[in-house]
Coordinates of C-alpha atoms in Angstrom, one line a residue:
X1236 CA -19.3 2.8 -15.6
X1237 CA -19.7 5.3 -18.5
X1238 CA -18.3 8.7 -19.2
X1239 CA -21.1 10.2 -17.2
X1240 CA -21.0 7.8 -14.2
X1241 CA -22.4 4.5 -13.1
X1242 CA -25.5 3.1 -14.8
X1243 CA -27.7 0.1 -14.0
X1244 CA -27.2 -2.9 -16.4
X1245 CA -30.1 -5.0 -17.5
X1246 CA -30.3 -8.8 -17.2
X1247 CA -30.1 -11.7 -14.7
X1248 CA -32.0 -9.8 -12.0
X1249 CA -32.5 -13.1 -10.1
X1250 CA -28.9 -14.1 -10.1
X1251 CA -26.1 -13.1 -7.6
X1252 CA -23.2 -12.0 -9.8
X1253 CA -19.6 -12.0 -8.4
X1254 CA -15.9 -12.0 -9.4
X1255 CA -16.3 -10.1 -12.7
X1256 CA -13.5 -10.2 -15.2
X1257 CA -13.2 -7.9 -18.2
X1258 CA -11.6 -8.9 -21.5
X1259 CA -12.7 -5.6 -23.1
X1260 CA -15.4 -3.1 -22.6
X1261 CA -17.7 -5.3 -24.7
X1262 CA -16.8 -8.7 -23.2
X1263 CA -17.1 -9.2 -19.4
X1264 CA -17.5 -12.5 -17.6
X1265 CA -18.9 -13.0 -14.0
X1266 CA -19.8 -15.9 -11.8
X1267 CA -23.6 -16.3 -11.4
X1268 CA -24.5 -18.2 -8.3
X1269 CA -22.3 -21.1 -7.2
X1270 CA -21.8 -22.7 -10.6
X1271 CA -23.3 -20.6 -13.3
X1272 CA -21.7 -18.0 -15.6
X1273 CA -22.9 -14.7 -17.0
X1274 CA -21.5 -12.7 -19.8
X1275 CA -21.8 -9.1 -20.9
X1276 CA -21.4 -8.3 -24.6
X1277 CA -22.2 -4.6 -24.6
X1278 CA -26.0 -4.8 -24.4
X1279 CA -26.8 -6.6 -21.2
X1280 CA -26.0 -9.6 -19.0
X1281 CA -27.1 -13.1 -20.2
X1282 CA -26.5 -16.6 -19.0
X1283 CA -23.4 -18.3 -20.3
X1284 CA -23.9 -21.8 -19.2
X1285 CA -22.6 -23.8 -16.2
X1286 CA -19.1 -24.6 -15.0
X1287 CA -18.2 -28.2 -14.3
X1288 CA -19.5 -29.5 -10.9
X1289 CA -17.2 -28.0 -8.3
X1290 CA -17.4 -31.1 -6.0
X1291 CA -19.5 -31.8 -2.9
X1292 CA -22.8 -30.1 -2.4
X1293 CA -22.5 -26.6 -1.1
X1294 CA -19.2 -26.0 -2.8
X1295 CA -19.0 -22.9 -5.0
X1296 CA -16.7 -21.2 -7.5
X1297 CA -15.0 -18.2 -6.0
X1298 CA -12.9 -16.5 -8.6
X1299 CA -12.7 -16.1 -12.4
X1300 CA -10.1 -15.0 -14.9
X1301 CA -10.3 -15.0 -18.7
X1302 CA -7.4 -14.1 -21.0
X1303 CA -8.1 -11.0 -23.1
X1304 CA -8.4 -11.9 -26.8
X1305 CA -7.6 -15.6 -26.1
X1306 CA -9.6 -18.8 -25.9
X1307 CA -8.3 -19.4 -22.4
X1308 CA -9.8 -18.9 -19.0
X1309 CA -10.0 -20.4 -15.5
X1310 CA -12.3 -20.5 -12.5
X1311 CA -11.5 -21.9 -9.0
X1312 CA -13.8 -23.3 -6.3
X1313 CA -13.9 -23.8 -2.6
X1314 CA -13.5 -27.5 -3.1
X1315 CA -10.2 -26.9 -4.9
X1316 CA -11.7 -27.6 -8.3
X1317 CA -10.3 -25.8 -11.3
X1318 CA -12.3 -25.3 -14.5
X1319 CA -10.7 -24.2 -17.8
X1320 CA -12.2 -22.3 -20.7
X1321 CA -11.0 -23.8 -24.0
X1322 CA -12.9 -21.5 -26.4
X1323 CA -15.9 -23.8 -27.0
X1324 CA -16.7 -24.6 -23.4
X1325 CA -15.5 -25.2 -19.9
X1326 CA -13.7 -28.5 -18.8
X1327 CA -12.4 -29.7 -15.5
X1328 CA -8.6 -29.5 -14.9
X1329 CA -6.8 -31.8 -12.5
X1330 CA -5.4 -29.8 -9.5
X1331 CA -2.3 -31.1 -7.7
X1332 CA -3.6 -29.8 -4.4
X1333 CA -7.1 -30.6 -3.0
X1334 CA -7.5 -27.5 -0.9
X1335 CA -9.8 -24.5 -1.0
X1336 CA -8.8 -22.1 -3.7
X1337 CA -9.5 -18.3 -3.3
X1338 CA -8.1 -16.5 -6.4
X1339 CA -6.8 -16.8 -9.9
X1340 CA -5.0 -14.3 -12.1
X1341 CA -2.8 -14.6 -15.2
X1342 CA -0.6 -12.4 -17.4
X1343 CA -1.4 -14.6 -20.5
X1344 CA -2.7 -18.0 -21.6
X1345 CA 0.5 -19.8 -20.5
X1346 CA 1.2 -17.9 -17.3
X1347 CA -1.7 -18.3 -14.8
X1348 CA -1.5 -18.4 -11.0
X1349 CA -3.9 -19.8 -8.4
X1350 CA -3.9 -19.2 -4.6
X1351 CA -5.6 -20.9 -1.8
X1352 CA -5.6 -22.3 1.7
X1353 CA -2.5 -23.6 3.6
X1354 CA -0.1 -21.4 1.6
X1355 CA -1.2 -22.8 -1.7
X1356 CA 0.3 -21.3 -4.8
X1357 CA -0.2 -23.1 -8.2
X1358 CA 1.0 -22.2 -11.7
X1359 CA -0.4 -23.1 -15.2
X1360 CA 2.3 -23.0 -17.9
X1361 CA 0.0 -23.7 -20.8
X1362 CA 0.2 -27.5 -20.4
X1363 CA -0.2 -28.4 -16.7
X1364 CA -0.7 -27.1 -13.2
X1365 CA 2.3 -27.4 -10.8
X1366 CA 2.8 -26.5 -7.1
X1367 CA 5.1 -23.6 -6.1
X1368 CA 6.5 -23.5 -2.6
X1369 CA 5.6 -20.4 -0.7
X1370 CA 7.4 -21.1 2.5
X1371 CA 4.3 -20.5 4.6
X1372 CA 1.1 -22.3 5.7
X1373 CA -0.8 -19.0 5.9
X1374 CA -4.0 -19.0 3.8
X1375 CA -3.5 -17.0 0.6
X1376 CA -6.6 -15.0 -0.2
X1377 CA -6.1 -12.8 -3.3
X1378 CA -3.9 -12.4 -6.3
X1379 CA -3.5 -9.6 -8.8
X1380 CA -0.8 -8.2 -11.1
X1381 CA 0.1 -6.0 -14.0
X1382 CA 2.4 -8.3 -16.0
X1383 CA 4.4 -11.5 -15.5
X1384 CA 7.1 -9.7 -13.4
X1385 CA 4.7 -7.8 -11.2
X1386 CA 2.3 -10.1 -9.3
X1387 CA 1.1 -9.8 -5.7
X1388 CA -0.5 -12.3 -3.3
X1389 CA -2.0 -11.3 0.0
X1390 CA -2.4 -13.6 3.0
X1391 CA -5.0 -14.0 5.8
X1392 CA -2.6 -12.7 8.4
X1393 CA -1.3 -9.8 6.5
X1394 CA 1.7 -11.4 4.7
X1395 CA 2.4 -10.4 1.2
X1396 CA 4.2 -12.3 -1.6
X1397 CA 5.5 -10.5 -4.6
X1398 CA 6.8 -11.9 -7.9
X1399 CA 9.4 -10.0 -9.9
X1400 CA 12.0 -11.0 -12.5
X1401 CA 13.9 -12.8 -9.7
X1402 CA 10.9 -15.0 -8.7
X1403 CA 8.6 -15.0 -5.7
X1404 CA 9.4 -13.4 -2.4
X1405 CA 7.5 -13.6 0.9
X1406 CA 8.0 -10.2 2.4
X1407 CA 6.9 -10.5 6.0
X1408 CA 7.7 -14.2 6.7
X1409 CA 5.4 -14.3 9.7
X1410 CA 7.9 -12.6 11.9
X1411 CA 5.1 -10.9 13.8
X1412 CA 1.8 -12.4 12.5
X1413 CA -0.4 -10.5 15.0
X1414 CA 1.2 -7.1 14.5
X1415 CA -0.6 -4.1 13.0
X1416 CA 1.9 -2.0 11.1
X1417 CA 1.2 1.7 10.7
X1418 CA 4.6 3.4 10.2
X1419 CA 7.4 3.0 7.7
X1420 CA 10.6 4.9 7.2
X1421 CA 14.1 4.3 5.8
X1422 CA 17.5 5.8 5.0
X1423 CA 18.3 3.5 2.1
X1424 CA 16.8 0.6 0.1
X1425 CA 18.7 -1.8 2.4
X1426 CA 17.7 -0.1 5.6
X1427 CA 13.9 0.1 5.9
X1428 CA 12.1 0.1 9.3
X1429 CA 8.4 -0.7 9.9
X1430 CA 6.7 0.0 13.3
X1431 CA 3.4 -0.9 14.8
X1432 CA 1.9 -2.6 17.7
X1433 CA 1.2 -6.1 19.0
X1434 CA -1.6 -5.6 21.5
X1435 CA -0.5 -2.8 23.8
X1436 CA 3.3 -3.1 23.1
X1437 CA 5.4 -1.9 20.3
X1438 CA 6.7 -4.0 17.3
X1439 CA 9.5 -3.4 14.8
X1440 CA 11.0 -5.0 11.7
X1441 CA 14.1 -4.0 9.8
X1442 CA 14.7 -4.9 6.1
X1443 CA 18.4 -5.3 5.2
X1444 CA 17.9 -5.6 1.4
X1445 CA 17.4 -9.3 1.5
X1446 CA 15.3 -10.4 4.5
X1447 CA 13.3 -9.0 7.4
X1448 CA 14.7 -9.1 10.9
X1449 CA 12.6 -8.8 14.0
X1450 CA 14.1 -5.9 16.0
X1451 CA 13.9 -4.7 19.6
X1452 CA 11.0 -2.2 19.6
X1453 CA 10.5 0.9 21.6
X1454 CA 8.5 0.2 24.8
X1455 CA 5.1 1.3 23.4
X1456 CA 3.2 1.4 20.1
X1457 CA 4.6 3.8 17.6
X1458 CA 2.6 6.4 15.6
X1459 CA 5.4 8.1 13.6
X1460 CA 9.1 7.6 12.7
X1461 CA 11.9 9.1 10.8
X1462 CA 15.3 7.6 9.8
X1463 CA 18.1 10.1 9.7
X1464 CA 20.7 7.4 8.9
X1465 CA 21.4 3.7 9.7
X1466 CA 22.7 4.8 13.1
X1467 CA 19.9 7.3 14.0
X1468 CA 16.2 6.5 13.8
X1469 CA 13.5 8.4 15.7
X1470 CA 10.2 6.7 16.6
X1471 CA 7.4 8.5 18.5
X1472 CA 4.6 7.3 20.7
X1473 CA 3.8 9.1 24.0
X1474 CA 7.6 9.7 24.1
X1475 CA 10.3 10.1 21.5
X1476 CA 12.6 7.2 21.1
X1477 CA 16.0 7.4 19.3
X1478 CA 17.8 4.3 17.9
X1479 CA 21.6 4.8 18.3
X1480 CA 22.5 1.8 16.2
X1481 CA 22.5 -0.5 19.2
X1482 CA 19.6 0.4 21.5
X1483 CA 16.7 2.7 22.0
X1484 CA 17.1 5.9 24.1
X1485 CA 13.9 7.6 25.5
X1486 CA 13.2 11.3 25.6
X1487 CA 10.1 13.0 27.1
X1488 CA 7.9 15.2 24.9
X1489 CA 6.5 18.6 26.1
X1490 CA 3.6 18.1 28.5
X1491 CA 0.3 17.4 26.7
X1492 CA 1.8 16.9 23.2
X1493 CA 0.1 14.0 21.4
X1494 CA 2.4 13.3 18.4
X1495 CA 1.1 12.5 14.9
X1496 CA 4.3 12.8 12.8
X1497 CA 8.0 13.5 12.8
X1498 CA 10.6 14.5 10.2
X1499 CA 13.9 16.3 10.2
X1500 CA 16.6 18.0 8.1
X1501 CA 19.5 17.0 10.4
X1502 CA 20.2 15.5 13.8
X1503 CA 19.9 19.0 15.3
X1504 CA 16.7 20.2 13.5
X1505 CA 13.7 17.8 13.8
X1506 CA 10.0 18.6 14.2
X1507 CA 7.1 16.8 15.7
X1508 CA 3.5 17.8 15.0
X1509 CA 0.3 16.5 16.5
X1510 CA -3.1 16.9 18.1
X1511 CA -4.6 20.3 18.8
X1512 CA -2.0 21.7 16.4
X1513 CA 0.9 21.3 18.9
X1514 CA 4.5 21.3 17.7
X1515 CA 7.8 20.4 19.2
X1516 CA 11.4 20.9 17.9
X1517 CA 14.6 19.0 18.6
X1518 CA 17.8 21.1 18.5
X1519 CA 20.3 18.5 19.7
X1520 CA 19.6 18.1 23.5
X1521 CA 15.8 17.9 24.3
X1522 CA 12.4 18.4 22.8
X1523 CA 11.2 22.0 23.1
X1524 CA 7.6 23.3 22.9
X1525 CA 7.3 25.1 19.6
X1526 CA 3.8 26.6 19.7
X1527 CA 0.7 25.4 17.9
X1528 CA -1.4 25.7 14.8
X1529 CA -5.1 26.5 15.0
X1530 CA -6.2 23.0 14.0
X1531 CA -5.1 19.3 14.3
X1532 CA -1.8 18.5 12.4
X1533 CA -1.2 15.1 10.8
X1534 CA 2.1 15.2 9.0
X1535 CA 5.3 17.2 8.6
X1536 CA 8.2 17.1 6.1
X1537 CA 11.5 19.0 6.1
X1538 CA 13.9 19.8 3.3
X1539 CA 16.3 22.1 5.2
X1540 CA 16.3 23.7 8.7
X1541 CA 14.8 26.8 7.0
X1542 CA 12.2 24.9 4.9
X1543 CA 9.4 22.6 6.0
X1544 CA 5.7 21.9 5.5
X1545 CA 3.0 20.6 7.8
X1546 CA -0.6 19.5 6.9
X1547 CA -3.7 18.9 8.9
X1548 CA -7.5 19.4 9.4
X1549 CA -9.6 21.8 7.3
X1550 CA -7.1 21.8 4.4
X1551 CA -4.3 23.1 6.6
X1552 CA -1.1 23.6 4.6
X1553 CA 1.6 25.4 6.4
X1554 CA 5.1 26.5 5.4
X1555 CA 8.1 27.0 7.8
X1556 CA 10.6 29.6 6.7
X1557 CA 13.1 29.1 9.4
X1558 CA 11.4 31.5 11.8
X1559 CA 7.6 31.2 11.5
X1560 CA 4.9 28.8 10.2
X1561 CA 2.7 30.5 7.5
X1562 CA -0.6 29.0 6.4
X1563 CA -1.6 28.7 2.7
X1564 CA -5.2 28.3 1.8
X1565 CA -6.3 25.0 0.2
X1566 CA -9.6 24.6 -1.7
X1567 CA -11.5 22.3 -1.2
X1568 CA -10.6 22.4 2.5
X1569 CA -10.6 18.6 3.2
X1570 CA -8.3 17.2 5.9
X1571 CA -4.8 16.5 4.7
X1572 CA -3.0 13.4 6.0
X1573 CA 0.4 13.2 4.3
X1574 CA 3.0 15.6 2.9
X1575 CA 6.2 15.1 0.9
X1576 CA 8.4 17.2 -1.3
X1577 CA 11.1 16.8 -4.0
X1578 CA 12.3 20.4 -3.7
X1579 CA 11.0 23.8 -2.7
X1580 CA 9.0 24.0 -6.0
X1581 CA 7.4 20.6 -5.8
X1582 CA 5.5 19.6 -2.7
X1583 CA 2.7 17.1 -2.6
X1584 CA 0.0 16.6 0.1
X1585 CA -2.9 14.0 0.1
X1586 CA -6.0 13.6 2.3
X1587 CA -9.7 12.9 2.7
X1588 CA -12.1 12.4 -0.2
X1589 CA -9.2 11.7 -2.6
X1590 CA -7.7 15.2 -2.4
X1591 CA -4.2 15.6 -3.9
X1592 CA -2.5 19.0 -3.6
X1593 CA 0.6 20.1 -5.5
X1594 CA 2.6 23.3 -4.6
X1595 CA 4.8 24.5 -7.4
X1596 CA 6.6 27.2 -5.4
X1597 CA 3.9 29.8 -6.3
X1598 CA 0.4 28.3 -6.4
X1599 CA -1.5 25.3 -5.0
X1600 CA -3.2 23.0 -7.5
X1601 CA -5.9 20.6 -6.2
X1602 CA -6.7 17.3 -7.8
X1603 CA -10.0 15.7 -6.7
X1604 CA -10.4 13.1 -9.5
X1605 CA -7.3 10.9 -9.7
X1606 CA -8.1 8.9 -6.5
X1607 CA -11.8 8.7 -7.3
X1608 CA -12.8 9.8 -3.9
X1609 CA -10.8 7.2 -1.9
X1610 CA -9.3 8.7 1.3
X1611 CA -5.5 9.0 1.0
X1612 CA -3.3 8.5 4.1
X1613 CA 0.2 9.1 3.0
X1614 CA 2.5 10.3 0.1
X1615 CA 6.2 9.8 -0.6
X1616 CA 8.5 9.9 -3.5
X1617 CA 12.0 9.8 -4.9
X1618 CA 11.7 12.6 -7.5
X1619 CA 9.2 14.9 -9.2
X1620 CA 8.3 12.1 -11.6
X1621 CA 8.2 9.3 -9.1
X1622 CA 5.7 9.9 -6.4
X1623 CA 3.4 7.3 -4.5
X1624 CA 0.2 7.9 -2.6
X1625 CA -1.7 5.2 -0.6
X1626 CA -5.0 5.0 1.1
X1627 CA -8.3 3.2 1.9
X1628 CA -9.2 -0.2 0.3
X1629 CA -5.7 -0.9 -0.9
X1630 CA -5.6 2.3 -3.1
X1631 CA -2.1 2.7 -4.5
X1632 CA -1.4 5.6 -6.9
X1633 CA 1.8 6.6 -8.8
X1634 CA 2.7 9.9 -10.4
X1635 CA 5.1 9.7 -13.4
X1636 CA 5.6 13.4 -13.9
X1637 CA 2.5 13.8 -16.0
X1638 CA -0.5 12.1 -14.3
X1639 CA -1.5 9.9 -11.4
X1640 CA -2.3 6.3 -12.3
X1641 CA -3.9 3.5 -10.2
X1642 CA -1.6 0.6 -9.5
X1643 CA -2.5 -2.9 -8.4
X1644 CA -1.7 -3.4 -4.7
X1645 CA -2.8 -7.0 -4.2
X1646 CA -4.8 -6.1 -1.1
X1647 CA -8.0 -4.4 0.1
X1648 CA -6.4 -3.4 3.4
X1649 CA -6.2 0.3 4.3
X1650 CA -2.7 1.4 3.4
X1651 CA -1.4 4.0 5.8
X1652 CA 2.3 4.6 5.2
X1653 CA 4.6 5.0 2.2
X1654 CA 8.3 5.3 1.6
X1655 CA 10.4 5.0 -1.5
X1656 CA 13.7 5.3 -3.3
X1657 CA 14.5 5.4 -7.1
X1658 CA 14.6 1.6 -7.2
X1659 CA 12.0 0.5 -4.6
X1660 CA 8.7 1.6 -3.1
X1661 CA 7.2 0.4 0.2
X1662 CA 3.8 0.7 1.9
X1663 CA 2.3 -0.7 5.0
X1664 CA -1.3 -1.7 5.8
X1665 CA -3.0 -1.4 9.1
X1666 CA -3.9 -5.1 9.3
X1667 CA -0.2 -6.2 9.0
X1668 CA 0.6 -6.0 5.3
X1669 CA 4.0 -4.8 4.1
X1670 CA 4.2 -4.2 0.4
X1671 CA 7.4 -3.8 -1.6
X1672 CA 7.7 -2.9 -5.3
X1673 CA 10.9 -3.0 -7.3

């Protein structure tokens, strides 16, 4: 990739290259075939020798990591073999687990992690490889991080492990291994709900600040939710369901309304938006038909009973003033999927083809480059300088008040929901992942 776009790179036309790792723009390593190595030094790819034999015939190396500026690197194989780069060549390293290894990543030459089958997590401390207990037998497929206190591991059934200053934490703990999570909401960092489906039934988990708890779910898959408090949570499918702190109460929606999103400003002013631009409003007793937009609506966010935003197809960006919904033009007019605001003068929306829109109280500014074209599904934040956006292929973006920056998510799953506080951020993936960042 250059300043003007992607360009073909010469060399090794007959080799299959995989698992590239960059130490700098002029020094990139990659696996070549099952046992070979290739290296880019700014002019083209060339062979860089062979790794030690990975084991039985048919076994291949699967992942590669080389420390920037250091004479240390590692490669792992389907046989469980580990090869170590010592500056002058590659040597075999004894592994304490003879299982298939899928990934390797390190923050430095004395802090390297390996993941593999049967819940395998190994650590290199600069002298030896040791086993770390993960508390699960789920196959661990990928690992990535930004530094020694921010490392993520994703599992074959959607579980996610995260390492921070306090150590490793298994977030989902296989409470619902077949569930597909699509909705997340919370009222505090120790009161976070995720909703989804297991087959044709609903599924729900509650985070209490320390562990996940499997909860009674509404009697159907959930497409949207909003937590007003620990004692009042709304979840929407074909009906609206209200958690009263002990059980779910069910309320019918207006006939024909197919809900897409829900948000409120109080327990007597809550809006639902959905297919065909339909809207419904709750004013304390029942859901009332509240008219419609001209196009499909995908998300809604409220600040006060007199101030709300809704987004949808064809760049729809609508403001509620307490009496009417007024549309504001967005260019380019890509479908918007998520909306969140910090205050009336700072509202964010995200959508297809990487579109990010910011409203400053007067004008709309469109950003079409930060997400590099990846479709974005949701946005949430805690302040003007602390906003998260998520989307396809594990895309995770953070806005720090000045610019959007890509963050490592540790997964390639489509991320479809986000929620955050000043101290924590959460996102859910459609294949079951629940990610937490502190």
